[in-house]
């Protein structure tokens, strides 16, 4: 329901890769605001389009990937591939996963399913307490 997740300019910390809404959809992650997306994208994009340049079929990062969710330091997160709309994830030091979800709609379906499990008391790591999501 909130369409601008960026912090006010005076609250921005240059050492933090993202701002946005902390702790949803899981603990320690953030949906990124526009400025945070731009900043994280600028950190990842490479001349030539992918990194490392000698592995175009298995890159750690491609310029066609737009991050939309990240941890506070930008070491891991999710991105949308603008070539085909699939959602993938990265984690520094591990292989990047492309096509984790077929689309943003499928990703948000999974978030809705998680929230349903939480609301029904079927989540082992999260619950609703006084109207708030709380991770154990």
N, CA, C and O of each residue as an XYZ file, in Angstrom:
544
protein
N       0.823     -1.186      0.000
C       0.000      0.000      0.000
C       0.867      1.249      0.000
O       0.391      2.328     -0.351
N       2.108      1.123      0.381
C       3.024      2.261      0.371
C       3.843      2.174     -0.896
O       4.433      1.127     -1.163
N       3.904      3.237     -1.693
C       4.567      3.143     -2.989
C       5.934      3.793     -3.034
O       6.565      3.799     -4.092
N       6.414      4.334     -1.943
C       7.763      4.888     -1.917
C       8.403      4.471     -0.612
O       8.109      5.038      0.440
N       9.276      3.487     -0.677
C       9.886      2.943      0.526
C      11.205      3.610      0.887
O      11.862      3.205      1.846
N      11.597      4.623      0.132
C      12.857      5.289      0.419
C      12.762      6.125      1.683
O      11.742      6.761      1.950
N      13.832      6.116      2.452
C      13.906      6.953      3.642
C      14.032      8.413      3.255
O      14.491      8.717      2.154
N      13.637      9.325      4.133
C      13.906     10.741      3.873
C      15.416     10.948      3.717
O      16.215     10.251      4.343
N      15.789     11.893      2.891
C      17.201     12.126      2.570
C      18.073     12.273      3.814
O      19.204     11.788      3.831
N      17.564     12.935      4.858
C      18.369     13.150      6.067
C      18.604     11.857      6.856
O      19.506     11.809      7.693
N      17.818     10.821      6.607
C      17.972      9.552      7.320
C      18.786      8.517      6.554
O      19.020      7.423      7.066
N      19.224      8.840      5.334
C      19.952      7.885      4.508
C      21.357      7.687      5.054
O      22.061      8.655      5.345
N      21.757      6.441      5.192
C      23.106      6.064      5.629
C      23.842      5.532      4.411
O      23.451      4.499      3.867
N      24.900      6.210      3.966
C      25.618      5.811      2.762
C      26.269      4.437      2.878
O      26.570      3.818      1.857
N      26.493      3.944      4.095
C      27.100      2.631      4.270
C      26.082      1.496      4.197
O      26.460      0.325      4.170
N      24.815      1.830      4.165
C      23.755      0.819      4.094
C      23.255      0.756      2.664
O      22.927      1.783      2.069
N      23.195     -0.453      2.107
C      22.840     -0.614      0.703
C      21.363     -0.419      0.422
O      20.985     -0.178     -0.725
N      20.524     -0.514      1.430
C      19.099     -0.380      1.159
C      18.386      0.268      2.333
O      18.898      0.329      3.451
N      17.203      0.741      2.042
C      16.328      1.253      3.080
C      15.033      0.494      2.922
O      15.086     -0.731      2.816
N      13.894      1.116      2.897
C      12.683      0.351      2.669
C      12.089     -0.197      3.946
O      12.347      0.318      5.034
N      11.287     -1.249      3.809
C      10.515     -1.777      4.926
C      11.194     -3.004      5.496
O      11.194     -4.054      4.854
N      11.758     -2.908      6.653
C      12.544     -3.970      7.276
C      11.661     -5.102      7.780
O      10.572     -4.879      8.309
N      12.160     -6.324      7.601
C      11.542     -7.475      8.228
C      10.394     -8.108      7.478
O       9.759     -9.018      8.011
N      10.101     -7.678      6.281
C       9.057     -8.302      5.492
C       9.544     -8.414      4.069
O      10.015     -7.410      3.536
N       9.471     -9.530      3.424
C       8.692    -10.706      3.781
C       9.383    -11.685      4.720
O       8.759    -12.654      5.150
N      10.638    -11.465      5.047
C      11.263    -12.304      6.071
C      12.225    -11.450      6.880
O      12.576    -10.340      6.481
N      12.637    -11.966      7.993
C      13.498    -11.200      8.892
C      14.804    -10.827      8.204
O      15.449    -11.668      7.579
N      15.185     -9.570      8.321
C      16.465     -9.116      7.788
C      16.437     -8.715      6.331
O      17.483     -8.362      5.786
N      15.288     -8.753      5.670
C      15.222     -8.338      4.273
C      14.401     -7.062      4.151
O      13.637     -6.700      5.046
N      14.580     -6.400      3.030
C      13.916     -5.132      2.774
C      13.355     -5.137      1.358
O      14.055     -5.527      0.425
N      12.106     -4.711      1.177
C      11.676     -4.308     -0.151
C      12.346     -2.960     -0.386
O      12.310     -2.092      0.485
N      12.944     -2.780     -1.531
C      13.718     -1.582     -1.805
C      12.863     -0.464     -2.366
O      11.948     -0.704     -3.153
N      13.162      0.755     -1.959
C      12.595      1.937     -2.580
C      13.362      2.233     -3.865
O      14.368      1.587     -4.158
N      12.887      3.204     -4.621
C      13.494      3.518     -5.917
C      14.959      3.923     -5.767
O      15.806      3.415     -6.501
N      15.279      4.825     -4.837
C      16.687      5.243     -4.667
C      17.566      4.065     -4.281
O      18.691      3.942     -4.766
N      17.058      3.196     -3.409
C      17.834      2.032     -2.988
C      18.043      1.073     -4.155
O      19.120      0.492     -4.289
N      17.019      0.898     -5.009
C      17.181      0.071     -6.210
C      18.274      0.639     -7.109
O      19.147     -0.087     -7.584
N      18.209      1.944     -7.331
C      19.207      2.599     -8.179
C      20.611      2.430     -7.610
O      21.552      2.125     -8.343
N      20.746      2.628     -6.314
C      22.056      2.528     -5.666
C      22.614      1.111     -5.749
O      23.780      0.917     -6.094
N      21.786      0.128     -5.436
C      22.243     -1.263     -5.474
C      22.534     -1.695     -6.909
O      23.511     -2.401     -7.157
N      21.695     -1.278     -7.852
C      21.928     -1.590     -9.259
C      23.259     -0.995     -9.725
O      24.028     -1.657    -10.422
N      23.528      0.252     -9.339
C      24.791      0.898     -9.724
C      25.996      0.143     -9.163
O      27.040      0.068     -9.811
N      25.852     -0.414     -7.958
C      26.940     -1.200     -7.373
C      27.182     -2.495     -8.124
O      28.315     -2.971     -8.179
N      26.142     -3.072     -8.701
C      26.233     -4.383     -9.349
C      26.504     -4.322    -10.843
O      27.172     -5.208    -11.376
N      25.999     -3.288    -11.547
C      26.112     -3.256    -13.001
C      27.572     -3.139    -13.438
O      28.407     -2.548    -12.754
N      27.842     -3.722    -14.600
C      29.215     -3.814    -15.098
C      29.285     -3.377    -16.555
O      28.337     -3.601    -17.309
N      30.405     -2.750    -16.972
C      30.596     -2.530    -18.404
C      30.624     -3.895    -19.097
O      31.240     -4.837    -18.598
N      29.975     -3.994    -20.214
C      29.912     -5.270    -20.905
C      28.681     -6.079    -20.539
O      28.333     -7.017    -21.256
N      28.012     -5.743    -19.441
C      26.728     -6.328    -19.139
C      26.673     -7.435    -18.121
O      25.593     -7.716    -17.602
N      27.785     -8.085    -17.804
C      27.713     -9.166    -16.824
C      29.040     -9.324    -16.100
O      30.090     -8.896    -16.580
N      28.964     -9.942    -14.948
C      30.111    -10.137    -14.068
C      30.074    -11.576    -13.564
O      29.037    -11.997    -13.050
N      31.142    -12.346    -13.684
C      32.422    -12.009    -14.302
C      32.338    -12.013    -15.825
O      31.543    -12.751    -16.407
N      33.162    -11.188    -16.467
C      33.064    -11.015    -17.922
C      33.404    -12.273    -18.720
O      32.996    -12.385    -19.876
N      34.128    -13.208    -18.146
C      34.491    -14.422    -18.889
C      33.473    -15.553    -18.735
O      33.711    -16.661    -19.215
N      32.332    -15.290    -18.065
C      31.306    -16.311    -17.867
C      29.913    -15.777    -18.220
O      29.053    -15.683    -17.344
N      29.681    -15.428    -19.488
C      28.391    -14.833    -19.849
C      27.198    -15.775    -19.647
O      26.076    -15.306    -19.458
N      27.421    -17.082    -19.683
C      26.316    -18.021    -19.487
C      26.024    -18.309    -18.020
O      24.941    -18.796    -17.696
N      26.963    -18.019    -17.130
C      26.800    -18.258    -15.693
C      27.347    -17.087    -14.887
O      28.263    -17.257    -14.083
N      26.782    -15.891    -15.104
C      27.317    -14.722    -14.394
C      26.819    -14.652    -12.958
O      25.768    -15.191    -12.610
N      27.609    -13.969    -12.138
C      27.133    -13.623    -10.805
C      26.074    -12.533    -10.921
O      25.097    -12.526    -10.172
N      26.270    -11.619    -11.857
C      25.328    -10.512    -12.044
C      25.240    -10.128    -13.511
O      26.251    -10.105    -14.212
N      24.019     -9.823    -13.983
C      23.774     -9.301    -15.332
C      23.128     -7.922    -15.199
O      22.357     -7.679    -14.270
N      23.442     -7.029    -16.125
C      22.858     -5.692    -16.084
C      21.342     -5.699    -16.289
O      20.675     -4.715    -15.970
N      20.794     -6.789    -16.812
C      19.352     -6.879    -17.023
C      18.592     -7.252    -15.752
O      17.367     -7.367    -15.778
N      19.290     -7.438    -14.662
C      18.652     -7.808    -13.403
C      18.450     -6.561    -12.551
O      19.398     -5.817    -12.299
N      17.222     -6.332    -12.111
C      16.880     -5.172    -11.289
C      16.543     -5.663     -9.881
O      15.559     -6.381     -9.702
N      17.349     -5.285     -8.873
C      17.070     -5.732     -7.506
C      15.812     -5.053     -6.962
O      15.572     -3.872     -7.211
N      15.012     -5.822     -6.213
C      13.826     -5.230     -5.580
C      13.739     -5.595     -4.099
O      12.914     -5.036     -3.377
N      14.565     -6.511     -3.644
C      14.572     -6.926     -2.247
C      16.018     -7.249     -1.893
O      16.734     -7.847     -2.697
N      16.457     -6.855     -0.691
C      17.843     -7.089     -0.320
C      17.986     -7.109      1.193
O      17.125     -6.628      1.929
N      19.102     -7.681      1.634
C      19.467     -7.518      3.034
C      20.072     -6.128      3.196
O      20.254     -5.413      2.211
N      20.378     -5.750      4.408
C      20.841     -4.386      4.680
C      22.154     -4.050      3.986
O      22.375     -2.899      3.610
N      23.022     -5.031      3.813
C      24.335     -4.763      3.232
C      24.403     -5.001      1.735
O      25.447     -4.762      1.127
N      23.325     -5.462      1.123
C      23.326     -5.719     -0.313
C      24.056     -6.997     -0.693
O      24.410     -7.179     -1.858
N      24.286     -7.884      0.265
C      25.005     -9.135     -0.007
C      24.095    -10.206     -0.587
O      24.566    -11.142     -1.233
N      22.788    -10.070     -0.359
C      21.854    -11.053     -0.889
C      20.529    -10.376     -1.170
O      20.223     -9.315     -0.626
N      19.754    -11.007     -2.025
C      18.452    -10.441     -2.317
C      17.802    -11.088     -3.517
O      18.234    -12.137     -3.993
N      16.756    -10.444     -3.996
C      16.011    -10.925     -5.152
C      16.004     -9.840     -6.222
O      16.079     -8.646     -5.930
N      15.913    -10.294     -7.473
C      15.899     -9.380     -8.608
C      14.893     -9.873     -9.629
O      14.517    -11.045     -9.636
N      14.460     -8.961    -10.493
C      13.631     -9.335    -11.631
C      14.494     -9.206    -12.879
O      15.203     -8.216    -13.058
N      14.425    -10.214    -13.735
C      15.164    -10.224    -14.995
C      14.283     -9.535    -16.031
O      13.229    -10.058    -16.395
N      14.706     -8.363    -16.509
C      13.867     -7.594    -17.418
C      13.762     -8.238    -18.796
O      12.929     -7.828    -19.604
N      14.600     -9.247    -19.077
C      14.502     -9.922    -20.373
C      13.267    -10.807    -20.462
O      12.665    -10.914    -21.531
N      12.873    -11.449    -19.348
C      11.759    -12.394    -19.416
C      10.816    -12.328    -18.213
O       9.856    -13.097    -18.148
N      11.073    -11.416    -17.250
C      10.186    -11.235    -16.116
C      10.347    -12.226    -14.981
O       9.613    -12.165    -13.995
N      11.310    -13.150    -15.111
C      11.513    -14.117    -14.029
C      12.184    -13.449    -12.840
O      12.880    -12.445    -12.987
N      11.966    -14.020    -11.657
C      12.571    -13.525    -10.426
C      13.671    -14.501    -10.018
O      13.476    -15.716    -10.003
N      14.821    -13.942     -9.692
C      15.948    -14.746     -9.224
C      16.470    -14.213     -7.907
O      15.945    -13.247     -7.353
N      17.529    -14.870     -7.409
C      18.133    -14.398     -6.158
C      19.646    -14.493     -6.255
O      20.195    -15.331     -6.971
N      20.305    -13.606     -5.513
C      21.760    -13.639     -5.441
C      22.181    -13.693     -3.983
O      21.450    -13.269     -3.089
N      23.363    -14.217     -3.768
C      24.018    -14.198     -2.470
C      25.505    -14.142     -2.763
O      26.038    -15.045     -3.407
N      26.182    -13.108     -2.308
C      27.606    -12.940     -2.594
C      28.364    -14.181     -2.136
O      28.210    -14.632     -1.001
N      29.173    -14.718     -3.023
C      29.968    -15.899     -2.714
C      29.303    -17.206     -3.093
O      29.909    -18.270     -2.965
N      28.053    -17.142     -3.562
C      27.339    -18.340     -4.006
C      26.834    -18.122     -5.422
O      26.821    -16.996     -5.920
N      26.423    -19.193     -6.061
C      25.893    -19.097     -7.418
C      24.569    -18.331     -7.403
O      23.739    -18.528     -6.517
N      24.385    -17.466     -8.385
C      23.138    -16.736     -8.536
C      22.095    -17.687     -9.118
O      22.391    -18.468    -10.022
N      20.888    -17.615     -8.600
C      19.798    -18.471     -9.060
C      18.865    -17.634     -9.934
O      18.292    -16.648     -9.470
N      18.717    -18.024    -11.183
C      17.773    -17.340    -12.062
C      16.514    -18.193    -12.159
O      16.581    -19.420    -12.079
N      15.393    -17.556    -12.329
C      14.154    -18.299    -12.491
C      13.657    -18.993    -11.240
O      12.980    -20.017    -11.331
N      13.978    -18.454    -10.072
C      13.451    -19.016     -8.831
C      11.912    -18.960     -8.851
O      11.240    -19.862     -8.352
N      11.378    -17.890     -9.432
C       9.940    -17.743     -9.652
C       9.744    -17.361    -11.107
O      10.568    -16.647    -11.677
N       8.661    -17.830    -11.715
C       8.402    -17.567    -13.132
C       8.068    -16.101    -13.402
O       8.229    -15.621    -14.524
N       7.600    -15.389    -12.368
C       7.211    -13.991    -12.544
C       7.091    -13.325    -11.176
O       7.142    -13.989    -10.141
N       6.931    -11.997    -11.188
C       6.681    -11.277     -9.944
C       5.359    -11.738     -9.338
O       5.237    -11.820     -8.116
N       4.368    -12.040    -10.175
C       3.080    -12.517     -9.660
C       3.272    -13.815     -8.881
O       2.699    -13.974     -7.803
N       4.070    -14.746     -9.412
C       4.330    -16.008     -8.710
C       5.073    -15.747     -7.396
O       4.793    -16.393     -6.386
N       6.017    -14.803     -7.409
C       6.739    -14.463     -6.186
C       5.760    -13.952     -5.126
O       5.787    -14.406     -3.982
N       4.895    -13.003     -5.509
C       3.955    -12.449     -4.535
C       2.903    -13.467     -4.114
O       2.378    -13.386     -3.003
N       2.585    -14.427     -4.987
C       1.723    -15.539     -4.572
C       2.387    -16.308     -3.429
O       1.720    -16.692     -2.467
N       3.705    -16.534     -3.534
C       4.413    -17.264     -2.476
C       4.439    -16.461     -1.174
O       4.355    -17.033     -0.087
N       4.557    -15.135     -1.287
C       4.519    -14.283     -0.093
C       3.132    -14.371      0.552
O       3.019    -14.463      1.775
N       2.084    -14.343     -0.268
C       0.719    -14.453      0.253
C       0.502    -15.806      0.929
O      -0.149    -15.880      1.972
N       1.039    -16.867      0.347
C       0.922    -18.191      0.957
C       1.633    -18.233      2.310
O       1.125    -18.819      3.266
N       2.808    -17.611      2.383
C       3.539    -17.551      3.651
C       2.732    -16.792      4.700
O       2.633    -17.229      5.847
N       2.159    -15.660      4.311
C       1.356    -14.878      5.250
C       0.119    -15.657      5.708
O      -0.295    -15.545      6.861
N      -0.458    -16.433      4.819
C      -1.606    -17.270      5.195
C      -1.195    -18.308      6.224
O      -1.905    -18.516      7.208
N      -0.052    -18.969      6.011
C       0.446    -19.954      6.989
C       0.713    -19.292      8.335
O       0.407    -19.864      9.380
N       1.277    -18.098      8.315
C       1.541    -17.373      9.565
C       0.222    -17.079     10.278
O       0.088    -17.320     11.477
N      -0.752    -16.553      9.524
C      -2.046    -16.199     10.122
C      -2.761    -17.417     10.697
O      -3.498    -17.299     11.676
N      -2.547    -18.585     10.096
C      -3.180    -19.816     10.578
C      -2.379    -20.490     11.687
O      -2.775    -21.537     12.200
N      -1.243    -19.882     12.055
C      -0.417    -20.449     13.121
C       0.411    -21.637     12.685
O       0.844    -22.429     13.522
N       0.640    -21.775     11.383
C       1.380    -22.926     10.856
C       2.832    -22.606     10.517
O       3.510    -23.430      9.904
N       3.315    -21.452     10.895
C       4.699    -21.090     10.587
C       5.579    -21.356     11.804
O       5.299    -20.861     12.895
N       6.649    -22.143     11.617
C       7.509    -22.445     12.769
C       8.399    -21.285     13.202
O       8.920    -21.296     14.317
N       8.583    -20.279     12.333
C       9.524    -19.207     12.676
C       8.872    -17.841     12.821
O       9.539    -16.882     13.212
N       7.589    -17.733     12.516
C       6.946    -16.427     12.562
C       5.522    -16.557     13.078
O       4.849    -17.562     12.846
N       5.075    -15.521     13.784
C       3.707    -15.502     14.281
C       3.212    -14.068     14.312
O       3.992    -13.124     14.186
N       1.913    -13.919     14.481
C       1.316    -12.601     14.638
C       1.125    -12.362     16.130
O       0.447    -13.136     16.805
N       1.723    -11.289     16.643
C       1.587    -10.934     18.053
C       1.172     -9.465     18.130
O       1.903     -8.584     17.679
N       0.017     -9.210     18.695
C      -0.527     -7.858     18.818
C      -0.561     -7.142     17.465
O      -0.253     -5.954     17.366
N      -0.945     -7.895     16.422
C      -1.088     -7.316     15.104
C       0.205     -7.123     14.330
O       0.203     -6.507     13.264
N       1.307     -7.639     14.852
C       2.604     -7.487     14.184
C       3.203     -8.859     13.885
O       2.975     -9.825     14.613
N       3.983     -8.927     12.785
C       4.711    -10.142     12.484
C       5.945    -10.199     13.373
O       6.698     -9.229     13.459
N       6.152    -11.335     14.035
C       7.285    -11.498     14.946
C       8.006    -12.796     14.580
O       7.388    -13.859     14.511
N       9.321    -12.703     14.344
C      10.129    -13.883     14.019
C      10.782    -14.406     15.279
O      11.233    -13.639     16.130
N      10.826    -15.732     15.388
C      11.464    -16.328     16.564
C      12.937    -16.565     16.304
O      13.646    -17.062     17.179
